[in-house]
Coordinates of C-alpha atoms and ligand atoms in Angstrom, one line a residue:
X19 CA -77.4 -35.4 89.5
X20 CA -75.6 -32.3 88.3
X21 CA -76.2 -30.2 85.2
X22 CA -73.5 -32.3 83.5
X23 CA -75.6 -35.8 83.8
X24 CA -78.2 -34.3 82.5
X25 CA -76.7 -32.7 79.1
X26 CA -74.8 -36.2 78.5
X27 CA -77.9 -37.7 79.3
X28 CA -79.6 -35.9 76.8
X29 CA -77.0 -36.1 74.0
X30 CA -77.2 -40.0 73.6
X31 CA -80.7 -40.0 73.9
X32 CA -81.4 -37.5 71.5
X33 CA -79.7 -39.3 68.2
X34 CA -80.9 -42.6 69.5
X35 CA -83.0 -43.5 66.5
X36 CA -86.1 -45.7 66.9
X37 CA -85.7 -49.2 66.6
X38 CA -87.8 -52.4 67.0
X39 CA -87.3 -54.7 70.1
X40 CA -86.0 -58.2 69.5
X41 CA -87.7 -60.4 71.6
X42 CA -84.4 -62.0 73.1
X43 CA -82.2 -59.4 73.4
X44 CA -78.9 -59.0 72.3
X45 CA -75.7 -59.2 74.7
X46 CA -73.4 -56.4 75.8
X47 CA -70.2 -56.8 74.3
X48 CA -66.4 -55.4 75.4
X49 CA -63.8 -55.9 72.8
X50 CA -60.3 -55.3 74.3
X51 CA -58.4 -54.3 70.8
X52 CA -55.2 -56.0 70.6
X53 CA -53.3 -52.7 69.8
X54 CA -49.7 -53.7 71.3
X55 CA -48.6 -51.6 74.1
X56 CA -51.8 -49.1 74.6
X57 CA -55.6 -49.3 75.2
X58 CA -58.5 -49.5 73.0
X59 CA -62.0 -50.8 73.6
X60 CA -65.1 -51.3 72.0
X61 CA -68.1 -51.9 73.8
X62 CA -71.2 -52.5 71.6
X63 CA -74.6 -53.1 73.6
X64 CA -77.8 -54.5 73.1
X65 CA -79.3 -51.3 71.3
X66 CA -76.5 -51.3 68.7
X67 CA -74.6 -48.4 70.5
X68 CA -71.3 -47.9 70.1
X69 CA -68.7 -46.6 72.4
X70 CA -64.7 -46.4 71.9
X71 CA -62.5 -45.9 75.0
X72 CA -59.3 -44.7 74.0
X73 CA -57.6 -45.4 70.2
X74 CA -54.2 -47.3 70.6
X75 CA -51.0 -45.5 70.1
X76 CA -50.1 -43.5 66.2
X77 CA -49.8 -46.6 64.4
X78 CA -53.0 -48.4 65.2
X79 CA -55.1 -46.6 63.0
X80 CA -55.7 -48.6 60.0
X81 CA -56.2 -51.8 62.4
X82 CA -58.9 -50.0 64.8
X83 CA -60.7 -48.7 61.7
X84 CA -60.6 -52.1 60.6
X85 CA -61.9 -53.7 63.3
X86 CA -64.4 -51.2 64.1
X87 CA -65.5 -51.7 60.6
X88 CA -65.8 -55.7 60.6
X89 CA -67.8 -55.1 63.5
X90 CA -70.7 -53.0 61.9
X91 CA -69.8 -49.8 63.4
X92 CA -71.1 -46.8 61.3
X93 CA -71.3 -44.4 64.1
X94 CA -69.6 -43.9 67.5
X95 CA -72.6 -42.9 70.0
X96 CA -69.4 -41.8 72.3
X97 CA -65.8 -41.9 72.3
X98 CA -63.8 -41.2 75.1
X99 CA -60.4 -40.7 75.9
X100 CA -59.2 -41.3 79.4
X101 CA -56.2 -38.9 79.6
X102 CA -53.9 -36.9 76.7
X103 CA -51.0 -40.0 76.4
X104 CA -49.9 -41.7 73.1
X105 CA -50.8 -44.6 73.6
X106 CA -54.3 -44.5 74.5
X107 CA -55.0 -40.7 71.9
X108 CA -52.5 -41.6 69.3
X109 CA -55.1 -43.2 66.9
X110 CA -58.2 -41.0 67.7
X111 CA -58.0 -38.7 64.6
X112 CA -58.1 -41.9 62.4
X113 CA -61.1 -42.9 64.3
X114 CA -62.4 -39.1 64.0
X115 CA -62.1 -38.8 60.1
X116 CA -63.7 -42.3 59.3
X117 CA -66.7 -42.2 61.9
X118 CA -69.5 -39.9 63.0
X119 CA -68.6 -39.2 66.5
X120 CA -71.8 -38.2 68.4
X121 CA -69.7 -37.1 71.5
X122 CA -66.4 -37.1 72.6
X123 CA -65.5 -36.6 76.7
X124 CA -61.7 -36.3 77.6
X125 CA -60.7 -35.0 81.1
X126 CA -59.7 -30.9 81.0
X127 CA -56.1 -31.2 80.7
X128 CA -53.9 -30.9 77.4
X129 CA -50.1 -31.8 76.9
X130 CA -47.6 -30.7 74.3
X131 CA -47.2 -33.5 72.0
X132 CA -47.7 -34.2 68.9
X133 CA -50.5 -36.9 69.3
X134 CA -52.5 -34.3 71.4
X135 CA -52.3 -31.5 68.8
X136 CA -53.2 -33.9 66.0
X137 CA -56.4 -34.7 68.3
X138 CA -57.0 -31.7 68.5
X139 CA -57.1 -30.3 65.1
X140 CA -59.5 -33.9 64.2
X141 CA -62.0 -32.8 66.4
X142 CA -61.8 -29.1 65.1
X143 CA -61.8 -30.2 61.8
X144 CA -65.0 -32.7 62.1
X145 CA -66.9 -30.3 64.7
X146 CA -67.3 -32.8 67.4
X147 CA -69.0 -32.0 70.6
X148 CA -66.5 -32.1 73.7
X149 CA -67.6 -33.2 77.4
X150 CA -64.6 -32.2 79.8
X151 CA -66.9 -34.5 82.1
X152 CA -65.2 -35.9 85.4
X153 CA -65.6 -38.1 88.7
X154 CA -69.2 -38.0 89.1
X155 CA -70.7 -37.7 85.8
X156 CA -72.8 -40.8 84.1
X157 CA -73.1 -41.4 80.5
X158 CA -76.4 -43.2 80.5
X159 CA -76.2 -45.0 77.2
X160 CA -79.6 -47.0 77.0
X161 CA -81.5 -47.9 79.8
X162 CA -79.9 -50.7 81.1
X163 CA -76.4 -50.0 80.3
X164 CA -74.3 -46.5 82.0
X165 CA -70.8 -45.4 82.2
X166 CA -70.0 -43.5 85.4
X167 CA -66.8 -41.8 85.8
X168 CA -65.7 -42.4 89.4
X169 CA -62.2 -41.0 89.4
X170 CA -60.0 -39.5 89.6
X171 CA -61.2 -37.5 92.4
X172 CA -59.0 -35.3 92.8
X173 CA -57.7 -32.0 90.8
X174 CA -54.1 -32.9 91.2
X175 CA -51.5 -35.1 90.5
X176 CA -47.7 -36.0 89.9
X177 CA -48.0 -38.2 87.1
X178 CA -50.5 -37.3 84.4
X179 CA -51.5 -41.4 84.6
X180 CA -53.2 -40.5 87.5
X181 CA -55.5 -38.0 86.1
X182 CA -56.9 -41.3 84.1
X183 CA -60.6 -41.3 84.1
X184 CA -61.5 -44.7 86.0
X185 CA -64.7 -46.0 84.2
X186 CA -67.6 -48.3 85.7
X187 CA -69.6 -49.8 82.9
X188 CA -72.6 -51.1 84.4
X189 CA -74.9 -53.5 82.7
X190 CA -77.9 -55.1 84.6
X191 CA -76.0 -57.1 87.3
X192 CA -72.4 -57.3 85.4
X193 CA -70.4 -54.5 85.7
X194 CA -66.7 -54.0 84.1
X195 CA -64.3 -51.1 86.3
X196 CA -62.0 -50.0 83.8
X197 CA -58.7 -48.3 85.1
X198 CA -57.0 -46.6 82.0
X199 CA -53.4 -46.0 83.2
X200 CA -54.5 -45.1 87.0
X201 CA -52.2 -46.0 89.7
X202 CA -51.9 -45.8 93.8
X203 CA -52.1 -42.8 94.1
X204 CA -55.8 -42.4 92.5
X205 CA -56.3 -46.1 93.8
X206 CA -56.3 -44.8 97.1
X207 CA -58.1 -42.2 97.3
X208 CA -61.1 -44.4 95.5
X209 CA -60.7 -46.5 98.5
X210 CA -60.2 -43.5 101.7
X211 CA -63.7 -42.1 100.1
X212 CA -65.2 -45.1 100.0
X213 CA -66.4 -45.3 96.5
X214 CA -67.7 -48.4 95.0
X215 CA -65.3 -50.3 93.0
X216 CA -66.3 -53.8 92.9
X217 CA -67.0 -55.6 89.4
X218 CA -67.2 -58.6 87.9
X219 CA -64.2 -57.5 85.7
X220 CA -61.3 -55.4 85.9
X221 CA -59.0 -54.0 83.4
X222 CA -55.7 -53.3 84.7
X223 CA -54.3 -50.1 85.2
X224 CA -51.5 -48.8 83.4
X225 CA -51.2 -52.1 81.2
X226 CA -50.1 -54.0 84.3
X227 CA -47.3 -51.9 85.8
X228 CA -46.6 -52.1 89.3
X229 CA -47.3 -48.2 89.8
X230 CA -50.5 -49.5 90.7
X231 CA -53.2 -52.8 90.9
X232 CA -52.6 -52.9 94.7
X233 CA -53.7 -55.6 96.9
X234 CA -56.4 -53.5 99.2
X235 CA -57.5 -51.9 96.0
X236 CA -57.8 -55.4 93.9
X237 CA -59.4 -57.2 96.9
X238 CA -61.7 -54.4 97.1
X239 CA -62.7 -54.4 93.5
X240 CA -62.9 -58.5 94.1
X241 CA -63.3 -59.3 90.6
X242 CA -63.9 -62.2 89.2
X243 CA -61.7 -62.0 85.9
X244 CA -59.2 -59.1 84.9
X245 CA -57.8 -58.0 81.3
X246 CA -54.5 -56.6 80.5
X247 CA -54.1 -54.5 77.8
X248 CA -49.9 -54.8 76.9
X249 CA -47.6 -55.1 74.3
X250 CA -45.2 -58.2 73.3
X251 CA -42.1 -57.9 74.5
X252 CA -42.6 -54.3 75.7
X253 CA -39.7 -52.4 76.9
X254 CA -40.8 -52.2 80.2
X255 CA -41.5 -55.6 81.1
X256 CA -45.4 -54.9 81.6
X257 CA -47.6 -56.3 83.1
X258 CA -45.0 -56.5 86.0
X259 CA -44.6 -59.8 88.0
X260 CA -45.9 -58.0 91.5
X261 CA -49.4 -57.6 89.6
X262 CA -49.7 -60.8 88.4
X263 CA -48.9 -62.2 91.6
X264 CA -51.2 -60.4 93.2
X265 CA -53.7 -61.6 90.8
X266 CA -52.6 -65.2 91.3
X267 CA -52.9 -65.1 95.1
X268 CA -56.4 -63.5 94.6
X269 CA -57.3 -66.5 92.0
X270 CA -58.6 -64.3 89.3
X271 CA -58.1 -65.4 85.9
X272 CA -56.4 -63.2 83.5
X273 CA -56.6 -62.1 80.2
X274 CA -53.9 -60.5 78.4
X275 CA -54.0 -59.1 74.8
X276 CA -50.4 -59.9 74.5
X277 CA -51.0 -63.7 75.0
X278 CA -54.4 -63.9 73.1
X279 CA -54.8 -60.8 70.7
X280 CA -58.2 -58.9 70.9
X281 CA -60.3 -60.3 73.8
X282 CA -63.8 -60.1 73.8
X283 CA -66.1 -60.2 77.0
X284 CA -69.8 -61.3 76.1
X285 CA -72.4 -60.1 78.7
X286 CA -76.1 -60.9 79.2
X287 CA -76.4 -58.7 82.4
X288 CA -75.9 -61.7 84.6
X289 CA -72.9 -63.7 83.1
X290 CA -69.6 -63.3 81.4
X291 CA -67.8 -65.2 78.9
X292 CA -64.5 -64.9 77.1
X293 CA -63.6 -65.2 73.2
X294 CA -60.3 -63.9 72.2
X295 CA -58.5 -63.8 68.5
X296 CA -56.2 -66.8 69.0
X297 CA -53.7 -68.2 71.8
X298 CA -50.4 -65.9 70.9
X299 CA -49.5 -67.5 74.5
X300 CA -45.7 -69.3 74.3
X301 CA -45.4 -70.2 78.2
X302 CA -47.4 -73.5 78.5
X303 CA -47.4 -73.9 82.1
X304 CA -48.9 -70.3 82.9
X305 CA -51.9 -71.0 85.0
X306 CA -54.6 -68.8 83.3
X307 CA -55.7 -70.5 80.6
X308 CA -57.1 -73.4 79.2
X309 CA -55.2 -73.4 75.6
X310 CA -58.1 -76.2 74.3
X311 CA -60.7 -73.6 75.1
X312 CA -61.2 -70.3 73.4
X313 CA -64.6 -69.9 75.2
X314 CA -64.5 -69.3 79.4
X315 CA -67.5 -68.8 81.3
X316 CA -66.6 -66.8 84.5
X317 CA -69.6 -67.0 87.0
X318 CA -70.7 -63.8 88.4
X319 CA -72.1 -63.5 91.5
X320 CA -72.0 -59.5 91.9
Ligands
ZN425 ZN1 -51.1 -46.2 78.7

């Protein structure tokens, strides 16, 4: 536990405001935002805490807000941005002008665009508090629900995808490993130090690109459902066909915003279950879903 734990620890729990108990209480939810070709999620958790993870590319503002907004967010208890690209900053000053952000954590690295600058000036401009936090570090949000950052592990890289803070959300007994735009080369070093990567669900690194989502590294995770977070029609032809195979031959079901909009994962601490916008799928033979259901239940035995 280093001095960093502690201070994060302390900022959520100092503005967490009293509130009465329900007797049942409520589920942890993870909205993966349909914002095209970028990430942005919402998880929301029993206490009514709210935390953003990255905020779509420049012209995902008004939509984010939106849905933020029709989901009773007021406040952001954290928002985090996993690494300085477009497409996962380019939307975070409209999220920094229309919400209190409580803190904000971003790994110690700038870059010379435009979308980091505009960033930068938000956070200036609204005073928020900023956590360079990094592999190691936990954001304990309530007390059955953390964030720990473990990667990347490393101080240096070729491609700044790889500086990507990897995420493991951990409620109770479900836990969701969250990859930002990682790739091999932090992949492997998760693996050679032996750090624990296995969750019930995986979102795909680097919006399913073959620059990463290897086999040892998905077998290790062993998940039992994975989300990708792409774009229609993308330039690049994400998520790649090696990554999907790979997920086929591991049987994990898939979820992909570009099929099915916004996703939604629904936890209770023991189970998961999947709701999603609509089927925007047009291929009626692909494997991974069930086009008469807009509920699945994946069983999770982790
Ligand atoms: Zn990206």
């Amino acid at each position: 536990m280093g001095k960093w734990v502690m201070i994060i620890t302390a900022v959520i729990l100092f503005f967490t405001p009293l509130r009465l108990v329900s007797a049942k209480e409520q589920p942890m939810r993870v909205h993966f935002i349909d914002v095209g070709q970028a990430d942005c999620i919402l998880i929301q958790t029993p206490q009514q805490k709210n935390i953003l993870i990255d905020a779509g590319d420049m012209r995902s503002g008004s939509k984010i807000v939106q849905y933020l907004k029709s989901h009773g967010v007021m406040t952001l208890d954290a928002l985090i941005a996993t690494h300085p690209h477009h497409d996962h900053i380019g939307s975070m000053p409209d999220i920094i002008y229309n919400f209190k952000v409580k803190a904000f954590y971003m790994p110690n690295l700038t870059n010379n665009t435009r979308s980091y600058k505009l960033l930068r000036q938000a956070i200036k401009d609204e005073k928020i508090m900023v956590f360079n936090a990094k592999a190691g570090n936990k954001i304990e949000v309530e007390p059955n629900i953390s964030i720990n950052i473990v990667g990347p592990l490393k101080g240096r890289y070729d491609s700044m995808n790889d500086y990507s803070y990897v995420l493991k959300l951990v409620y109770k007994k479900n836990s969701f490993l969250l990859m930002a735009d990682a790739g091999e080369q932090s992949e492997t070093e998760l693996l050679s130090r032996g750090m624990n990567v296995k969750a019930n669900i995986i979102k795909i690194g680097h919006h399913g690109a073959d620059t990463g989502s290897t086999l040892p590294f998905l077998k290790k995770v062993n998940p039992d459902a994975a989300v990708i977070s792409v774009g229609r029609h993308n330039p690049w032809g994400y998520p790649k066909r090696a990554v999907i195979n790979r997920l086929k031959y591991l049987k994990v079901p898939t979820y992909r915003t570009d099929r099915l909009g916004s996703i939604v994962a629904t936890s209770d601490g023991r189970s998961i279950h999947f709701t999603y916008e609509e089927s925007k799928r047009t291929d009626p033979s692909s494997i991974y879903f069930d086009r008469r259901s807009i509920i699945k239940k994946v069983n999770t035995g982790k």
